[in-house]
CSV table of C-alpha atoms (C1' of nucleotides) in Angstrom, one decimal:
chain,number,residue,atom,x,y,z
A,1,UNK,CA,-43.5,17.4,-13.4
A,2,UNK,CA,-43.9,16.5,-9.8
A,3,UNK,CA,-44.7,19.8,-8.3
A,4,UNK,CA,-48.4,20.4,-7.5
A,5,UNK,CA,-48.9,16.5,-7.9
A,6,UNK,CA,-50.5,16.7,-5.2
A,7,UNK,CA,-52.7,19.6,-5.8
A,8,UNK,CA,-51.5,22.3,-4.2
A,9,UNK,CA,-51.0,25.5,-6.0
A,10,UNK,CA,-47.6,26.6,-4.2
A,11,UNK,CA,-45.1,28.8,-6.7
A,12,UNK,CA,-41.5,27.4,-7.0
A,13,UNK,CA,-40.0,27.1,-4.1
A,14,UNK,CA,-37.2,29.1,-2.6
A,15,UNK,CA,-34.0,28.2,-1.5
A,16,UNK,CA,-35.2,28.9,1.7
A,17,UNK,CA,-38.4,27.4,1.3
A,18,UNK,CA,-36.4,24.1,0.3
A,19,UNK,CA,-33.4,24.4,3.3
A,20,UNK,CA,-36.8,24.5,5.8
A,21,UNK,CA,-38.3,21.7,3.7
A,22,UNK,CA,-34.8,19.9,4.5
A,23,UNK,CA,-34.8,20.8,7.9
A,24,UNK,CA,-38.3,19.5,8.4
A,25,UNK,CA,-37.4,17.0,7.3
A,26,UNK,CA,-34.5,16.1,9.5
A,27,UNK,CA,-35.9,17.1,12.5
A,28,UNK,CA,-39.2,15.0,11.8
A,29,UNK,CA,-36.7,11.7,11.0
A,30,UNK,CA,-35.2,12.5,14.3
A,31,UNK,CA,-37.6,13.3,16.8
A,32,UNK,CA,-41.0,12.2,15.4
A,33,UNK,CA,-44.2,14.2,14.9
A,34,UNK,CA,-45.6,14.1,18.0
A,35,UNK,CA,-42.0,15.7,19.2
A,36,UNK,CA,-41.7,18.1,16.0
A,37,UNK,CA,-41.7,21.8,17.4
A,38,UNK,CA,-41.2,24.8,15.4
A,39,UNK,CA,-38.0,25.3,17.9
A,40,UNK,CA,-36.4,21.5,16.9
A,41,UNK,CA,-37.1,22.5,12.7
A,42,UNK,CA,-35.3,26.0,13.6
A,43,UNK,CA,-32.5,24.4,15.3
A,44,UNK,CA,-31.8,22.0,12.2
A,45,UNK,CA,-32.6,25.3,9.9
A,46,UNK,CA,-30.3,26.6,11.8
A,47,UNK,CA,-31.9,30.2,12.6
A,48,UNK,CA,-34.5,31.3,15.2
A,49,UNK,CA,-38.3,30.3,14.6
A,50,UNK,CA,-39.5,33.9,13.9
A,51,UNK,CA,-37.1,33.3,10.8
A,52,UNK,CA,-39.7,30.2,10.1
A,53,UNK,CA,-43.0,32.4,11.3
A,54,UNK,CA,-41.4,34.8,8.2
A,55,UNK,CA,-41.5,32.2,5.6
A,56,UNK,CA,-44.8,30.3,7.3
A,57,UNK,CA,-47.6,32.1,9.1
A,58,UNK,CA,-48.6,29.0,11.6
A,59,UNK,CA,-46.8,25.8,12.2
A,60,UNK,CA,-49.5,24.0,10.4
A,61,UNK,CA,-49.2,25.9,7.1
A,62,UNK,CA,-45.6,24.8,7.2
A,63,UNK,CA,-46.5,21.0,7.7
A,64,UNK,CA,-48.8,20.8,5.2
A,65,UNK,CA,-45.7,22.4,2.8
A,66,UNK,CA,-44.1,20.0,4.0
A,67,UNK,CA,-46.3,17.4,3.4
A,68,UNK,CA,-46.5,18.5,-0.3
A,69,UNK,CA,-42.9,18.3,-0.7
A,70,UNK,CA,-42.4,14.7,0.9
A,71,UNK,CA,-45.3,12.8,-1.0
A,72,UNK,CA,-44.7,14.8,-4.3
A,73,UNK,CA,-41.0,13.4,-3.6
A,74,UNK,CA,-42.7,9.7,-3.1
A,75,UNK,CA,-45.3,10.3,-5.9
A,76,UNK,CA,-41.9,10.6,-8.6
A,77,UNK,CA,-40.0,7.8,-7.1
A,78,UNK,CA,-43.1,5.8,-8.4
A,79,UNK,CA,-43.4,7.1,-11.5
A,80,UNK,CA,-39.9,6.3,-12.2
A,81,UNK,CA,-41.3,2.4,-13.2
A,82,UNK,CA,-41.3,3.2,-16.8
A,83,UNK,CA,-41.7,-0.7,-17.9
A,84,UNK,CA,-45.2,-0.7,-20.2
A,85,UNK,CA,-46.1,-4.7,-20.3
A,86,UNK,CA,-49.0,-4.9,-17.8
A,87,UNK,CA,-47.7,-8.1,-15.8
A,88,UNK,CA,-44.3,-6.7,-15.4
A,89,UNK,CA,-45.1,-3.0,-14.4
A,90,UNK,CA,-47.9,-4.3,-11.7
A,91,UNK,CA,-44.7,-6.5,-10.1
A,92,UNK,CA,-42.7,-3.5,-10.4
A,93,UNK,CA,-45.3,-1.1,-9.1
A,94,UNK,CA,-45.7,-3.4,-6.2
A,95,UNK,CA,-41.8,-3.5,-5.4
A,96,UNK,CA,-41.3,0.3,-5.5
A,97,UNK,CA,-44.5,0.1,-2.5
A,98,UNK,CA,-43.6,-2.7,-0.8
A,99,UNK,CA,-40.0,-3.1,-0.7
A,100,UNK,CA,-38.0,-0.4,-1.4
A,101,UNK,CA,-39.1,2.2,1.5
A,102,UNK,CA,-37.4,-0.3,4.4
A,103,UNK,CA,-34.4,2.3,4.1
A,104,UNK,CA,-36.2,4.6,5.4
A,105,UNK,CA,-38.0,3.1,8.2
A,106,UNK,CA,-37.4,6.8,10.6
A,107,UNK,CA,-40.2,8.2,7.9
A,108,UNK,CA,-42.7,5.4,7.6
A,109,UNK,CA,-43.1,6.0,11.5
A,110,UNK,CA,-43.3,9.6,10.9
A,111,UNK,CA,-45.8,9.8,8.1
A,112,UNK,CA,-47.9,7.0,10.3
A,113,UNK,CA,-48.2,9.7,13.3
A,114,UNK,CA,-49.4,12.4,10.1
A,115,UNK,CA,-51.9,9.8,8.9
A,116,UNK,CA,-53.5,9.4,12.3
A,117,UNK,CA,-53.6,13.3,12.9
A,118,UNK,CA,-55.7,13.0,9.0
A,119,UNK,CA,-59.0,13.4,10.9
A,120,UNK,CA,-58.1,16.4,13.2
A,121,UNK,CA,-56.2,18.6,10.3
A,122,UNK,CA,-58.3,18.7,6.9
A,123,UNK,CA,-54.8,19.6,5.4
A,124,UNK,CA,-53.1,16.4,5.6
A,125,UNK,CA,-56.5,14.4,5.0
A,126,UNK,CA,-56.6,16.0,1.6
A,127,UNK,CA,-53.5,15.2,0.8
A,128,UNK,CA,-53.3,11.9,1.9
A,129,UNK,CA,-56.5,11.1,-0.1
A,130,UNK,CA,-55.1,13.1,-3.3
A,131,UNK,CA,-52.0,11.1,-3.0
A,132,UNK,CA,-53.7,7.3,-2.5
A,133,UNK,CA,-56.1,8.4,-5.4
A,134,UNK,CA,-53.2,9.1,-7.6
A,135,UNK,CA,-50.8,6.1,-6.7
A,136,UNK,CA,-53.8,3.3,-6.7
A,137,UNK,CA,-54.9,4.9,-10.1
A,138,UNK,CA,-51.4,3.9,-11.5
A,139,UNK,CA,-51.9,0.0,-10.5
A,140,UNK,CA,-55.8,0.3,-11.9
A,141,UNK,CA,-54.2,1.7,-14.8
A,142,UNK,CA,-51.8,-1.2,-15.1
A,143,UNK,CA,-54.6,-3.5,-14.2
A,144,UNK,CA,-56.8,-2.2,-17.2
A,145,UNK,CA,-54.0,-2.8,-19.6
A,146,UNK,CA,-53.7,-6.4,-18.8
A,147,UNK,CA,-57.0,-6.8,-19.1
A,148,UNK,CA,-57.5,-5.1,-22.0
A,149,UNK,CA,-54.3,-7.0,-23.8
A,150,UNK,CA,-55.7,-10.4,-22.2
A,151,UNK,CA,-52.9,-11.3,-20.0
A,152,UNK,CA,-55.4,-10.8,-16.8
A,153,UNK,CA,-58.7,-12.1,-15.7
A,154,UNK,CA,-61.7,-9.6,-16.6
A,155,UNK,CA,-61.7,-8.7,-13.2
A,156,UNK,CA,-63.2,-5.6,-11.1
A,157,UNK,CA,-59.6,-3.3,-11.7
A,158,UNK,CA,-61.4,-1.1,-8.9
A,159,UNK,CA,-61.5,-3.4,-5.9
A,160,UNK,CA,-58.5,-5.1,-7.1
A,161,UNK,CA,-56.4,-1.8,-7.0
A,162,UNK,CA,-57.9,-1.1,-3.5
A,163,UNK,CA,-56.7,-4.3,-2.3
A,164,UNK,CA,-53.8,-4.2,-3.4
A,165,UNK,CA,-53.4,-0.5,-1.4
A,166,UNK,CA,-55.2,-1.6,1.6
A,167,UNK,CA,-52.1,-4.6,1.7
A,168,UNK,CA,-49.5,-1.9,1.3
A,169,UNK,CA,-51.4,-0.2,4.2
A,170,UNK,CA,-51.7,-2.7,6.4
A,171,UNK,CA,-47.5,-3.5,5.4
A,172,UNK,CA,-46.3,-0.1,6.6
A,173,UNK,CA,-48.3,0.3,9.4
A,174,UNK,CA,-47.4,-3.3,10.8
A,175,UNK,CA,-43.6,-2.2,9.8
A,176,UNK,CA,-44.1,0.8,12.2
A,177,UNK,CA,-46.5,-1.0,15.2
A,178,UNK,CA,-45.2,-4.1,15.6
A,179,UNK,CA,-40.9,-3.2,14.2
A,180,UNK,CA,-41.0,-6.1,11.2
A,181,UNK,CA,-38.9,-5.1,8.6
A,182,UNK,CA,-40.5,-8.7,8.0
A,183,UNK,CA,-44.0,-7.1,7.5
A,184,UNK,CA,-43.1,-5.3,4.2
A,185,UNK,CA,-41.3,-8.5,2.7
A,186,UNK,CA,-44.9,-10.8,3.8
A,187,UNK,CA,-46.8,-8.1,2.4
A,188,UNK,CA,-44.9,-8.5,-0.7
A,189,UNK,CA,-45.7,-12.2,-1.2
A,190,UNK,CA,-49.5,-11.7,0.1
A,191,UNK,CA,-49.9,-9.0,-2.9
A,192,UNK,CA,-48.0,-11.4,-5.5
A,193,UNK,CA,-50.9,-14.5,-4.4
A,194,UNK,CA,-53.4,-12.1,-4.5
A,195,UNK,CA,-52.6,-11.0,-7.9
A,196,UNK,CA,-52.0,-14.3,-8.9
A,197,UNK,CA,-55.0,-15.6,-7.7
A,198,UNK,CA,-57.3,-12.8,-9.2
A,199,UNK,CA,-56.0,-11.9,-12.2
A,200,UNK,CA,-54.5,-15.3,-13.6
B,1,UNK,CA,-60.5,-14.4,32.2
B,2,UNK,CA,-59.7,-11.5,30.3
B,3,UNK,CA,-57.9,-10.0,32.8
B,4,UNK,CA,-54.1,-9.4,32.7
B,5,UNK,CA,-54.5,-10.5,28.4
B,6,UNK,CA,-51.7,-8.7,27.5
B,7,UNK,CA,-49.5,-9.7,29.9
B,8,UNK,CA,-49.4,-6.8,32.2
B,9,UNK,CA,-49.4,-8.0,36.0
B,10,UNK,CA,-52.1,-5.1,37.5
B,11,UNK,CA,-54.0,-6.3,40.9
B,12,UNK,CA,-58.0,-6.3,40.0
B,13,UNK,CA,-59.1,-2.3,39.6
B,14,UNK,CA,-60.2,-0.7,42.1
B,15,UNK,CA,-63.8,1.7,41.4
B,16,UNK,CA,-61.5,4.5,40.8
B,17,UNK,CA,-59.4,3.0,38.8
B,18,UNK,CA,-62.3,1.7,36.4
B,19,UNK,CA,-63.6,5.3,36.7
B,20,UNK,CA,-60.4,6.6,35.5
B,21,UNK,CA,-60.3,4.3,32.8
B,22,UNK,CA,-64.0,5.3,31.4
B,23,UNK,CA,-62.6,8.8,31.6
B,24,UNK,CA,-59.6,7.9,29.4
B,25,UNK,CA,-62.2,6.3,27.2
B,26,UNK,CA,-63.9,9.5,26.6
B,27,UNK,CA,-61.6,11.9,27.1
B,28,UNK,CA,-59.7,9.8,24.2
B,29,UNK,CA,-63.2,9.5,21.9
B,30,UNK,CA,-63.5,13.4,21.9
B,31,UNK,CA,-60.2,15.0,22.2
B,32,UNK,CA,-57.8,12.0,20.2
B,33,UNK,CA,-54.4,10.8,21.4
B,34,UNK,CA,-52.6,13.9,20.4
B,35,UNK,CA,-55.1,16.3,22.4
B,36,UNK,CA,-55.5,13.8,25.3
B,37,UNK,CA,-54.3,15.9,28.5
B,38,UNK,CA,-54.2,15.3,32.1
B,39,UNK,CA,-56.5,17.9,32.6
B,40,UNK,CA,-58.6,16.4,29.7
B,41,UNK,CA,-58.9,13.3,31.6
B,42,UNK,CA,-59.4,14.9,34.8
B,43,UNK,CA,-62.6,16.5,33.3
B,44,UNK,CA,-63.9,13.7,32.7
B,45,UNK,CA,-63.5,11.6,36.2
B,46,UNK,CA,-65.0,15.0,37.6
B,47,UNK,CA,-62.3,15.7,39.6
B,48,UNK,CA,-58.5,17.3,40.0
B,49,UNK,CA,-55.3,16.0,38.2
B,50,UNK,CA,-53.9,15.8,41.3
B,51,UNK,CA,-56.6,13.0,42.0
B,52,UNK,CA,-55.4,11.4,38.3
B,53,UNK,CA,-51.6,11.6,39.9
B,54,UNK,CA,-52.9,9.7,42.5
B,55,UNK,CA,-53.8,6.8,41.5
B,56,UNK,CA,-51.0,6.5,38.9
B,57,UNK,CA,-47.7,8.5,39.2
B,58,UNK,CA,-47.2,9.4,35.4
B,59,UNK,CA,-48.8,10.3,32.1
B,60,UNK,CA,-47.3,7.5,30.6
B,61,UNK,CA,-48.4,5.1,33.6
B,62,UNK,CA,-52.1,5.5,33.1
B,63,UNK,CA,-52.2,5.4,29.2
B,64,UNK,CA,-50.5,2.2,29.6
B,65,UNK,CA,-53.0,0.8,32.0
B,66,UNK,CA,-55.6,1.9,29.9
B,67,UNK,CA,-54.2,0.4,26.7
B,68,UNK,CA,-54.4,-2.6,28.9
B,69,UNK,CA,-57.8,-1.7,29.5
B,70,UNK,CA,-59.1,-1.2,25.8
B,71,UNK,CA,-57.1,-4.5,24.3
B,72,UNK,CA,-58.4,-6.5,26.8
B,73,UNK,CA,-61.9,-5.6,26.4
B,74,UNK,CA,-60.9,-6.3,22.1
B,75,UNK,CA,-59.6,-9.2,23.0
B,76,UNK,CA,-62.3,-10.2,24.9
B,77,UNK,CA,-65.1,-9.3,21.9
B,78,UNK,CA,-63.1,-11.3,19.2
B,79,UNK,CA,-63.0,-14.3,22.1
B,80,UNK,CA,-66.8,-14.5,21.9
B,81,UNK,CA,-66.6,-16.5,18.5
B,82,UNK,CA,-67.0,-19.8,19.8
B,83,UNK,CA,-67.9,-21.8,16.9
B,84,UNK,CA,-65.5,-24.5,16.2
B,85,UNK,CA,-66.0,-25.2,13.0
B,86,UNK,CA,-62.5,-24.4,10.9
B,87,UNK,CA,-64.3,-22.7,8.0
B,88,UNK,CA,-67.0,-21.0,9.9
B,89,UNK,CA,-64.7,-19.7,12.3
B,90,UNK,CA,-61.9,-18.4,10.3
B,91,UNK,CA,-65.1,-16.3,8.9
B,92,UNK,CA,-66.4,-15.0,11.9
B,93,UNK,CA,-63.0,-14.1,13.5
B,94,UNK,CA,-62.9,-12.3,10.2
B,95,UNK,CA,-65.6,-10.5,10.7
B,96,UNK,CA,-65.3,-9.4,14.5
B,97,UNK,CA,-62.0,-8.0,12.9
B,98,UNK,CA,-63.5,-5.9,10.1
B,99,UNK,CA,-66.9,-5.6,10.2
B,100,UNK,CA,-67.9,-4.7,13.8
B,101,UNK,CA,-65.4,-1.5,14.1
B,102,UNK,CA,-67.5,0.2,12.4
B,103,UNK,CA,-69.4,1.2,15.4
B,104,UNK,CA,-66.6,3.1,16.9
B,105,UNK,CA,-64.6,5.0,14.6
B,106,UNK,CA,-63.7,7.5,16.6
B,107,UNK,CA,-61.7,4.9,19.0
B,108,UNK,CA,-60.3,3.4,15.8
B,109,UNK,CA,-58.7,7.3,14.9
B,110,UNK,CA,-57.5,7.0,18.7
B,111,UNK,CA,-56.1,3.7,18.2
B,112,UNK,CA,-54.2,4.6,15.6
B,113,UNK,CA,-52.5,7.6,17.0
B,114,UNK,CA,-51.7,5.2,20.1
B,115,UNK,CA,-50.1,2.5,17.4
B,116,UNK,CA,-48.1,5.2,16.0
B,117,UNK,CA,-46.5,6.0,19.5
B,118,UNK,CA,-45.4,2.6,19.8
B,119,UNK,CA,-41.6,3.2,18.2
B,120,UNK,CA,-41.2,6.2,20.8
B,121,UNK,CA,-43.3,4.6,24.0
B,122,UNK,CA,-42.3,0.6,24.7
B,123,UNK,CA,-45.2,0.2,27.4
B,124,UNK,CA,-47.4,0.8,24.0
B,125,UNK,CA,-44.9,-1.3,21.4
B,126,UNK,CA,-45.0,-4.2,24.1
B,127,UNK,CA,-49.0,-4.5,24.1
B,128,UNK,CA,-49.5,-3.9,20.4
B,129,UNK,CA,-47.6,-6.4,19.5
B,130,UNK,CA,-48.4,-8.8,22.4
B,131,UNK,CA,-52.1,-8.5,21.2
B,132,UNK,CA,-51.7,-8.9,18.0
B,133,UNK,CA,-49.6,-12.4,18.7
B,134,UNK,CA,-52.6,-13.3,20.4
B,135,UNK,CA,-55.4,-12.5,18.0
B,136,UNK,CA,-53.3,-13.7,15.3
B,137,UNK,CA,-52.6,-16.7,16.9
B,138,UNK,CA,-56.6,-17.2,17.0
B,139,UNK,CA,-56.3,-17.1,13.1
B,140,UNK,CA,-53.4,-19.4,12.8
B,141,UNK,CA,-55.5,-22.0,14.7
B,142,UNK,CA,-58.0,-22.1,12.9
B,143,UNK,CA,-56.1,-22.5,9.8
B,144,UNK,CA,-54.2,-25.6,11.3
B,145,UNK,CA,-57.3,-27.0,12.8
B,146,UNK,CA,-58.7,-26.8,9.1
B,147,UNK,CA,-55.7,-28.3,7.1
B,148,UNK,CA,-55.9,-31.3,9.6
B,149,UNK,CA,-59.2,-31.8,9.0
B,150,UNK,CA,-58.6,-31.8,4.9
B,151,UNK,CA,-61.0,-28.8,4.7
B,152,UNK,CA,-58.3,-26.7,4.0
B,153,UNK,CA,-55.1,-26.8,1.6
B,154,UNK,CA,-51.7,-27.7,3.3
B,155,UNK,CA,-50.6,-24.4,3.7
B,156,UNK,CA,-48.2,-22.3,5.6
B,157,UNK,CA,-50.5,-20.9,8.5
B,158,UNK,CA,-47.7,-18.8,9.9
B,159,UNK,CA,-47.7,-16.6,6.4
B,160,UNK,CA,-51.3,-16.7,6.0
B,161,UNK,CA,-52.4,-15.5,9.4
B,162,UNK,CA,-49.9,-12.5,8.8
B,163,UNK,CA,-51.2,-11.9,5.7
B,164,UNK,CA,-54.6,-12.0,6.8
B,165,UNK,CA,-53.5,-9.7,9.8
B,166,UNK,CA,-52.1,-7.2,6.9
B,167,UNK,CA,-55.3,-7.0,5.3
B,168,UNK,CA,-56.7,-6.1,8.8
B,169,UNK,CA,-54.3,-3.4,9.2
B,170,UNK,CA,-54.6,-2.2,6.2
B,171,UNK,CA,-58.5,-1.6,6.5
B,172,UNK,CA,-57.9,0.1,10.2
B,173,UNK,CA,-55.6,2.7,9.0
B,174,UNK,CA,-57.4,3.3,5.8
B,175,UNK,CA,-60.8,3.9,7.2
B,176,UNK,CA,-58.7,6.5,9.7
B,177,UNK,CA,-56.7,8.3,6.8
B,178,UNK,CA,-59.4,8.2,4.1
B,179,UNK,CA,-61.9,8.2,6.2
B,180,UNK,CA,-63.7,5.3,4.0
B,181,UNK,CA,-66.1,2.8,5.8
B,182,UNK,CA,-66.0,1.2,2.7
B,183,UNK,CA,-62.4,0.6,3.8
B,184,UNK,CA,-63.6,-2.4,5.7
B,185,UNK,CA,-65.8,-3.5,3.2
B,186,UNK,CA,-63.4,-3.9,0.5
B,187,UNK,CA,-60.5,-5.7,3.2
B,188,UNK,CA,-63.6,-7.8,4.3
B,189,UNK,CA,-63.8,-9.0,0.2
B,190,UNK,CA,-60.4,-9.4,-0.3
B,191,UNK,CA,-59.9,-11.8,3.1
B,192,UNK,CA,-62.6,-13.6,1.8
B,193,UNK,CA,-61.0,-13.7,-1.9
B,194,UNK,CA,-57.7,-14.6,-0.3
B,195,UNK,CA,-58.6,-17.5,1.8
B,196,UNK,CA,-60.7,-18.7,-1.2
B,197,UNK,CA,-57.5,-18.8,-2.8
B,198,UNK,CA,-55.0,-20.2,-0.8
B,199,UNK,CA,-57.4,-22.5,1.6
B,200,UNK,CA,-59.2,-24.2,-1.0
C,1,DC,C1',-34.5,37.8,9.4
C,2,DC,C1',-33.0,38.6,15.1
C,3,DT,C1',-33.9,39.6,20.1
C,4,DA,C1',-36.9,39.5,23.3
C,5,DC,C1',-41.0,38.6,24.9
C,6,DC,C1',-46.2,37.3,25.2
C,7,DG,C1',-50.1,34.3,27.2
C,8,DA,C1',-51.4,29.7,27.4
C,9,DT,C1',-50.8,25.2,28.7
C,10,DC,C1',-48.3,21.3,29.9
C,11,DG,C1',-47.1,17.3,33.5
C,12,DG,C1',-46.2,17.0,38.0
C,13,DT,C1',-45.7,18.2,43.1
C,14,DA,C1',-45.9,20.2,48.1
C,15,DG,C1',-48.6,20.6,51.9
C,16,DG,C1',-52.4,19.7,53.9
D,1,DC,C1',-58.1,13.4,47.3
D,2,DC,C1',-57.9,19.3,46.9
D,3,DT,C1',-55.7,24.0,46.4
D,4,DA,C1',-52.2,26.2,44.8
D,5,DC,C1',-48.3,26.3,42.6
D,6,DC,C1',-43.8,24.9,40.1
D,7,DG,C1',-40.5,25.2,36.0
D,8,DA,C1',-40.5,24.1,31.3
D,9,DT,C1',-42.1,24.6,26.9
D,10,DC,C1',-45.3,25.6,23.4
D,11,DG,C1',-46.7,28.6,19.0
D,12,DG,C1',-46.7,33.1,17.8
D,13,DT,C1',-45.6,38.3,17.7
D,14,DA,C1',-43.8,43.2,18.4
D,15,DG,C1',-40.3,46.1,17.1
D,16,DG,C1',-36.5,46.8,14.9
DNA sequence: CCTACCGATCGGTAGG
DNA sequence: CCTACCGATCGGTAGG
């Protein structure tokens, strides 16, 4: 599972499909989105752009590939918390979001310059919102559980779910705006109080 | 006062420069950051790019002095709460910071396209995060002026004007990507929850 | 898939 | 401040 988390109907993928996925990739870690040109993703393909017009028809088509790839990528290295006990799975949920992406600090700023572009390219909004759909269901889900077992508070699992994503938000984009690697690590302990202070 | 907020040292703006600045303003509100040309901007001040080129000698010259421009005039609206009250105010700074955006989303998708830039452009890094000492600072005040007057717990103000900031964040760049007004509603909520439970 | 090229547009400047 | 223009670069395509 993984593929078409995100929605998208896309057959398997190549191995050229994935090499450009890889390429992308690199060349978006190096030079940003608002420097990616299809020129920079051929270089690191390491053939001429016409060989990327033959595998994409526009630029965007192969961004918003590409965008399927990286947050189905993201979606499974979430759903690799396996732990079922509501209290413990919500902690460990929360780590995989909050602390575990600071290796990677090139591609937080990256997929912040695709979140902003969300409004101009319906593409990436749908994606985005299919994505933050499916990730703040899995800590509503959680949330349910330990309601329904007693551990938490009978609370509102909708709004506390949101809340929870709107501090991850606010984590990654102060991790990108303002450079605290800091901002993911006090976003951690705001989340653990406001769980703690909700659902206890 | 107002004026030279964010630590940039700019002489009092001439007409044209204020001109200029109202064209960013719209030129920004229509087109985003990623669209926003010289000639974009030069349509809008009603004259040549030459005249833009004039009056500041780069690209990167005139967005800075209009970030300057638009933080200011933020930093300004949240400035207007002058009710000193530690518990009244903390609220109202609260809001000015999540409720009131609403008006302008369109700046707010502009915003954060220019936050995004900030790893890649230091004249933007430099004022983000010079504003947000300062409006954070606002929140950390109140906080302190509370716990001294035994309305609030004895808590770490530092922490919990970050994490107030986060929630802030979080709310921006959520009612860009999802394109929720709701967004602001639910960060509004869950400030409120969280200084119920850590102030009280 | 490559070579070679297209029109469009970019930020910036010379000369007045 | 304008007209006129610069070189550079963009995404995309024709023809093979």
């Amino acid at each position: 599972m993984g593929r078409g988390m995100t929605g998208a109907s896309e057959p398997p993928v190549s191995d050229a499909d994935r090499e450009i996925m890889e390429a992308t990739h690199r060349a978006l870690r190096d030079h940003g989105y608002a420097d990616l040109t299809m020129q920079r993703i051929a270089d690191e393909y390491g053939k001429s752009t016409a060989a990327l017009h033959y595998h994409y028809d526009t630029k965007e088509e192969l961004l918003a590939a590409f965008l399927d790839y990286l947050l189905d990528r993201f979606v499974e290295s979430v759903r690799a918390v396996e732990t079922t006990d509501p209290e413990d799975r919500l902690e460990l949920l929360l780590d995989r979001l909050l602390v575990s992406p600071k290796s990677n600090s090139d591609l937080l700023i990256a997929m912040l310059e695709m979140r902003s572009q969300a409004p101009y390219k319906d593409a990436f909004a749908d994606r985005f919102q299919q994505n933050d759909e499916y990730i703040r269901h899995m800590l509503e889900a959680a949330i349910d559980r330990g309601i329904e077992e007693g551990v938490f508070a009978d609370v509102d699992a909708d709004h506390v779910s949101r809340a929870l994503m709107t501090i991850v938000d606010g984590a990654r984009t102060r991790a990108v705006v303002l450079d605290e690697a800091v901002a993911l690590e006090t976003a951690r302990q705001t989340a653990a109080e406001y769980v703690d202070a909700t659902l206890r």
